[in-house]
Every structure is written in structure tokens, then in C-alpha cells.
Amino acid sequence: MTRYVVIDLETTGHAPESDDKIIEIGMVVIKDDMITERYSSLLNPNKPIPPFISRLTGIYDADVRGQPEFSEIAPQIAENCKDCFLIAHNVAFDLGFLNQEFAANGMKKLENPVIDTVELARILYPSAPAFKLEQLADYLNIEHDAPHRALSDAVVTAKLFLLMKQKINQLPYETIHHLLRLHKSLKSDISHILHANYNAKAFAYNTPKNIDTFHGLAFKTFDVEKQEDSCVHLSYGDYLDNIYEENGALKRALKHYEKRPGQRCMSEIIYDAFQSRSHALIEAETGTGKSLSYLVAAVYESLKSKKRVVISTHTTQLQSQLLNEEIPLVQKLLSQPIRAAVLKGKKHYISLEKFAHALTTSEQENYDIVLTKAILLVWLTETETGDIDEIQLPASGYMFYNNISAEAEREIDPTSPWFSRSYYQKARKRASQANIVITNHALLCADMFNDYKLIPAYDKAIIDEAHHLEETVSKYYGLKLDYASLRYFLNQMDAGEDSWLTSIFSRYPQVIEIATKDEWNQHIVSAKHEIDDLFHAIFQYVSNQNQSKKSLSDIGKIQYRFDGAKEMAEKWQSIKEMAARAMLLFRDLKQILTQFKQTVETYNIYDKFDLDDIGNQIENCQSFLDRIEGLFLSEDSGKEVKWIEIETAGTKNSVYLYSEPIDVSTLLSETFFDRKESVVLTSATLTIDRSFTFIANRLGLTNKRLMTKKIQSPFSYKNQVQLMVPNDFPDIKKASTDEFVYATCEAICSLADITKGRMLVLFTSYDMLRKVYDLLRETLDTVYYTLIAQGVSSGSRAKLKKNFQTFDRSILLGTSSFWEGIDIPGEDLSCLVIVRLPFEPPNHPIYEAKANALKKDGKNPFMELALPNAIIRFKQGFGRLIRSSSDIGIVFICDSRIKKARYGKSFIQSIPEVPVFFASTQTLMSKAAEWF
């Protein structure tokens, strides 16, 4: 009989080596898959409990006064832990604290086999949204009475473990087989559980339902079945009546339905554009319900015309939302099926063939790669799409995944047995049969570039988040080169022990006639040295430039715009010569690889994987050759902007080079809009001063059949928002940065007291964000408030947002990506602070290049470019505050130019009408207190 002891601790901090102590212990014993014993005790740490720990756990100094010290209960804990598996949610944390205490009391450390339920949950529930105990309990419907109390957490961890044990019992034989090969590299000792299931299933003939097995791999089986064509016989007016009007399907489908006039209006405009074969620009403010509006119109058009409509979004997250939430709602409204499909680029889909092959390799692998393989093995028994965006992988797991994606498999032979099992091919098949194909701007651009061979043919499209289209096209038609990518590529090319090239040398001895292993490795060493020298020289070149020629990106990188014809002759010539030498080395590598490929094709061992590996690296060589030549050696046409970014806090090789076209309007006009019958572009931020002229010019829509419409929000902004601008702040143009930072921090502290935190502060530069953060840490009561800052606090944007919503009285400081695409509805966000109007720095590489191009045409760069871009950004930031009809809040703008400058009214006129107060900071604070 196997005995398990589940442990959970509450502590004064996270570091036992820094004298943090245990304040509560909870233990649960599991026998025969039942919880049989429970034990808990508060402990006296003999030190104050930090206030944030007390807020989190509900344990205060008074609660632990008079409770036993750890030394008093240590023998009992050690006895409870005899002859068992120790289980914890993040076992290293709990075991680390226990062993620190045992050592301090002269007792033997615990050396039990352990099971980490965080690790196991990542493997067995790969699609879970997060892996904290509370979030997993919610995801799996485990009742959790008292989060952050030791016994409650231990009980939930025990129940979680028992569920996971059951799930292992349900895994296919093939999956367990591979997990057994991997488990030695995991933290959790689950070999006894795996072996029990492996032995039980070894001679079973039945495969679990809906599971296919091929080449030792088990995966969920599904077919892309052709659905019957749906049709619509109603006129468009009757169709919309049945959905939107008082007793329509929308009211019946939604419990708290409120009619939004703009929603039907948008559906009508889109249909008119489709019928008249016109393009359209539609600004639909927050709360319009634009996703449903355009889907209603797109579905009708597709069913009526029997032709597909493509919908493109900027983010893959919105793609998933449309397919999983919005499309099912439209189906419910119409009471008939809609053939809708998501289509992404090949890199998003796993290749079963590549993964099956990777499982057989004997390469030395780090923990992240082993964990990634285990996650993928279980996920394949559940996924129907093979889309990697469904799950979260460890950081370096994505590097492994890149080698087993559909993009890495090159062309798959239609006669191969893997072809019918290819997730990418199934996604293409679904798209080819769909009424509505949902894609993203990146694939839309790739489709244009590849003469429309990637997305099934279409004549009509709807572009959501359309304010990102120009940026996406510019990036796609541009170039990017960075040191880390080059070094990673060259490391992959090293013929070291267990590398893919070493296997080529061993399986095909004939390649030695082309280059020996030592000769090949010498080529790689030479290329590494050349790349090191090149990027170090670029770093120094940028570092030595006059400060006036450099700018700072919004995340703190130094930017320098360069023009090969105008750079300092001697030093830049030296860099060009290094680049030319690097190109020669890459050409040599490509030539040797090409000869290797010919050898592999010639001799009788025809291995597809070897050919794929070599072919991919030949393409990579050519890609780097093209980028080095385009960035350093080709003549500047004047139609692109080139710039360098360096990280001063990083290594002396932390260098990134970019090139983008200055203007993509002609490209879009000729390649996209002239070739499609009707393209509808929509976003919440398309107009400047209620005019679409700016976005129409930037996207190449001038002189086109064009309809425009601005649809106002149904929200009552007059009653939901107060916009406040202080008239006594230091002048942003004349005052020192420090003066402005001090004034901003004072305002944030005063507002925080009024709003109890719940504040998002938006910056235009990382440098100022950092200064404000440092000052707030000194002046703000961080026991009372939680301060979270992009680029300072660890984690992704999504994690920072989640932390902001988790903690009471939190303040979130953000730049760049926080100006849009982040929704914090309800009381979680009560105050939005915009520190500066979001103008690009005049020496920002892209802005500078576009401004110079406008000057040559006799235009005013400020009015034609700087101001419109700032207004669109401002509108995006403003839109973070009100996300529902019940939200209320304050927008506090520290930059008085919005009231003092002649152009300031353009910002105010571009947002919904709201009360604007321009007064002293003290007066505004009093007004804010009244408002709340």
C-alpha cells in the first residue's frame, strides 16, 4: 500500500535562507486513494508577520502568539513523513522550508520521493488557464473554502492529486510508454503510478474511445466532415429584424440584453459595402458589440452568395474568441449551423510526424524540453486542432516546439500516411469548406506576399483591429536581424555530441568527402567569431553616437536610425566589411549543406527527417544571407527606414537591426484593395477629429470606392467619466523631468487614497515609468498598496494584469502594449492616469523617416503624422477605463497641452463627449473625492 502525505505551509516570506519562517502547517494523509488523516497547527515564528502576508492569509501576529515553535512539533512532523511520498503544490518551496527548520534543529533532512502537483498539473491539464492552486481548483470544480490557509490548501492539493491519478489511469498505453521514458528527468516521482497503468494496459486490445495510434504515438482522432450547406431565404431587413428587434433572437438568447442601435447600423453598413462592391471604414466605439455586428453581416453574405468571407484580427486571442464565443452565439440566433474555421500560419500547428520522430532521439535534453514533451503527449490525446496556442509551454520549450511545428516539416507528401493526420492540412481543409474563415493580419500579409496561395480564395473581407494593419504589413515586408537568433542558429549547427549533424556524419560517411566533422565545426567557430565581432562593433558604434542622434524605445532600448550612405565612413566601412565576411561564411555553410543534401538523396538510406533538417537549415542560411545583405550591403532606395536597437543593460552583443518600408499605402492599394471586391475595416480608433482621412491615406484607400461610418458607444460617458487636467503642473516642455515626475507621483498618491488604488497609469516612455516607480516605492505606503510595473515586476502583460486584479489597492504602471487590448472591467479599474500625450519622440527612427518623406512632399509632418498618431494612441488609452455600462471612473491627464495647445481640442473632440475639468490639482482632488 502506497502512502502519500500532502504538505502545505504558510510562511513570513519566500526565502528560508533569509530567515523567513513557517507560521502555519497543514498535512493530509492519503491511503487507498482516500484522505484518511488531517493535521494543522499555527506556529510562532518569533518575528513580526509582514502586513501583506497577513492580508493574504488572514494570519496576524496575535494569532501566532502563544502557539508552539517549530522545534516543539518537529519530531511529530518527521514521524508523519516516514515511509511516504511527499506531495506539495510547488514541492521545492515547502520541502525547502521544512528541511531548513529540521537542519536548524539538528534533525535529519527529509529525503522522501516527492510529487509536485504544479508540474503534474502542467502535464495532465495542459489547457488549464493557469496553475496556481486557486485557479486549478476553480478549473476542476474542487471546492476551496479557505485559500492561503495551510490545511485548506493541503486538502485541495490532495483532491487535485487524486484527480490527476485518475487521469493517468485513463491515458492511452502509448502515452504512458513515452512518459515512462521521460519521468526520470521530472521532479515528480510517479514511476509507480505509470508502471501500474503500463502493466495493466500492456496486453489490452482496446484503445480508448476517440484515440488513434500511429508510429507509437496516441492522439485524439477526428475527421473534417463536410457539413451541409446552410441557406437564408429572408431579405436582409427581415433577417436583421429577426435578430436585433424587440422580440428578436438576440433578446431571447441573452438574459440581460440591451438593444444597441449602433449594432444594427454597423451590420447594415457592412452589407451595403458588400452589395455595392465598395470598401468601408467603420469606427465602432467601445460597447458597440462590433464582433457580433460584422459576423451577422458576414454570415448572411456568405450564405446568400455561396462564397466565403474572410475575417482578420490582429491577435490570435481574438480569433479564438470569435470561433469559440461569437460564432456559437450567431448559430444560436439563426438556429442553423455555420461553417466557420480558424486558419493560422504553419508555425502554430504541431507536426505529429516531427514529434513522433523527436520522441525517438537520444539527445541530451534539459528539464524544460522533457517537460514540454510530457505536456505535448497528454495534450495530443485532447486537442482537435493541434494549435499550440491552446496551451502554455515552458520558456525554452517553444524553441523545441519550433523544430516540430508544421513549418519545420517543409512539404508533406499527399501520399504519406501522415498527410491525413496533419493538423495543418486539416485546418486548410476546414477553411476550404467554411463560410467564414477567421485568420490574423500576419497570415493575411503572408497570403498577399505569396500571391494568395495560403488562404482559400475570397472576394470579401472584414479587418478587425484595423489600426494595426499598416504596422503588420510594414513588419512583414521589412527585415529583422538580431544577435541572439544568429547565435542560436549557429549553436544548432554545431556538430557536437548527439546533435542532428553528428547523426548525418555517422549515417552517411560519404559526406566526409565534402567536409569532415572537424572542418565543419571549424566553419561554425569562424562564423561565431565573425558574428561576435560584427555585433560587438555595431554595439560600440551606436554607443559612441552623439546623444541627439539616438532615441529611447518605450521599453528602454536605445534606438539609432542609420543610412549606409551617410554613416561615418571609416567605422561604418569596417562594419560593412565584417558583414561581407559573415556572408561569405554563411554562403560556405549553405554550399556544404546543399552538397550534404545531395549526398543523402543519392545514397540508399533515404531519410525524410534528415532531408527536412538539412533543407530547413539551407533555408535558414539563405534567410540570414538575405537579411545581412539587405541591412548592410544593398543600396538604400530611400523607401525604407533602417535602425538599430541596443540594450545598454545587456551584453555588448544585445543588438537588433530592423528595416521597414516607409509607406505601404501603394503596396496595399495595388496588392490588396484593387484585387478584392469589398474590404471592411473596423476598429474603435480610426478617426481623427471625426475624420477618416488619415487612416484612408495611410492604408492606400484614397481614390477608392469608400464608405465611412462612425458609430457611437451606447455608454453614457457624460455620466460615467470625469476627465481632469491640472493647470498647475510643471510645464512639460520647460520643466525638468524630475519636477514633472515629482508632480506626477504626488497626484498618483492623492488619487490612490481617493480610489483605493484600482489605478492604471500609462506612460509613453519606459525611462519615465522607471523614475515614477522608484519614487512611488519611497513615498507610497507599499504595505497598503501593491505597486506593479511593466518591465520591473516579473511576468507577461497578462500576468501583470491578473496580479493587478488579484490584489486589493493595486496600482499598475504600463507603457506601449498597455495602451490597448487590456480589459479591466468593473470596480477593478476606477482611475486612468495618462502621464503625457502619446506623441512619438521626434527622433524615433520610424517617425523621423516618415516625417522626412512628408517634408519632401511639402507636407507638415506634425499635422499629417505626429498629431494623428498621438490621437489614435490617446483614444486607445482612454478606452481602457469604461468597458461596460455600469463602469465609472476618472481620466486624469497630467499633460496640460490637451487644454493649452491649439491642437489640444483635437484630442478631446476625438473621444466621446465627457465633462472636462481644468483646475488646480487640489481642486481636482476634491472633485474626485466627491465623484466617488
Coordinates of N, CA and C in Angstrom, one line a residue, residues 5 21 36 62 75 144 238 274 295 313 317 330 338 360 388 410 412 480 488 561 563 602 673 681 706 762 790 870:
V5 N 1.7 11.8 1.8 CA 1.5 12.9 2.7 C 1.6 14.2 2.0
K21 N 10.1 32.4 8.1 CA 9.7 31.3 9.0 C 8.3 30.8 8.6
T36 N -7.3 10.1 4.7 CA -7.6 9.4 6.0 C -7.2 10.2 7.2
A62 N -1.1 38.4 16.5 CA -1.9 38.0 17.7 C -2.3 36.5 17.6
P75 N 9.5 16.7 15.8 CA 9.5 15.2 15.9 C 8.2 14.6 15.3
H144 N -12.9 25.0 -2.6 CA -11.7 25.5 -1.9 C -12.2 26.6 -0.9
D238 N -35.5 41.7 -43.1 CA -36.2 40.8 -42.2 C -35.2 40.0 -41.3
F274 N -20.7 45.5 -49.1 CA -20.6 44.2 -49.9 C -21.4 44.3 -51.2
L295 N -20.1 39.8 -37.8 CA -20.4 38.3 -38.0 C -21.8 38.1 -38.6
T313 N -8.0 39.3 -37.7 CA -7.8 40.1 -36.5 C -6.3 40.3 -36.3
Q317 N -5.7 35.7 -30.0 CA -6.7 35.5 -29.0 C -8.1 35.9 -29.5
V330 N -24.0 33.4 -32.9 CA -24.7 33.6 -34.1 C -25.5 32.4 -34.6
I338 N -23.3 27.0 -38.9 CA -22.4 27.9 -39.7 C -21.1 27.2 -39.9
T360 N 11.9 9.7 -30.4 CA 12.9 8.6 -30.5 C 14.3 9.0 -30.4
I388 N -0.9 25.2 -31.1 CA -0.1 25.3 -29.9 C -0.6 26.5 -29.0
R410 N 8.5 21.2 -43.7 CA 8.6 21.5 -45.1 C 7.3 21.0 -45.8
I412 N 4.8 18.3 -47.1 CA 4.4 16.9 -46.7 C 3.8 16.2 -47.9
K480 N 14.4 41.8 -40.1 CA 14.8 41.9 -38.7 C 16.0 40.9 -38.5
Y488 N 21.9 31.4 -31.8 CA 21.1 30.2 -31.6 C 21.2 29.3 -32.8
R561 N 18.8 55.4 -35.9 CA 18.5 55.3 -37.3 C 19.8 55.4 -38.1
D563 N 21.8 55.1 -42.1 CA 21.7 55.2 -43.5 C 23.1 54.9 -44.0
T602 N 21.3 10.8 -52.7 CA 21.9 9.8 -53.6 C 22.0 8.4 -53.0
F673 N -6.4 46.0 -52.0 CA -7.7 46.6 -52.2 C -8.1 46.6 -53.7
L681 N -13.0 47.6 -43.0 CA -12.0 47.8 -41.9 C -12.7 48.4 -40.7
L706 N -15.3 54.1 -51.4 CA -15.1 54.0 -50.0 C -16.3 54.6 -49.2
L762 N -0.6 55.2 -17.5 CA 0.0 54.9 -18.8 C 1.1 55.9 -19.1
Q790 N 5.3 47.4 -15.5 CA 5.7 46.7 -16.7 C 7.2 46.9 -16.8
A870 N -0.7 60.3 -32.4 CA -0.9 60.6 -31.0 C -2.3 60.5 -30.6

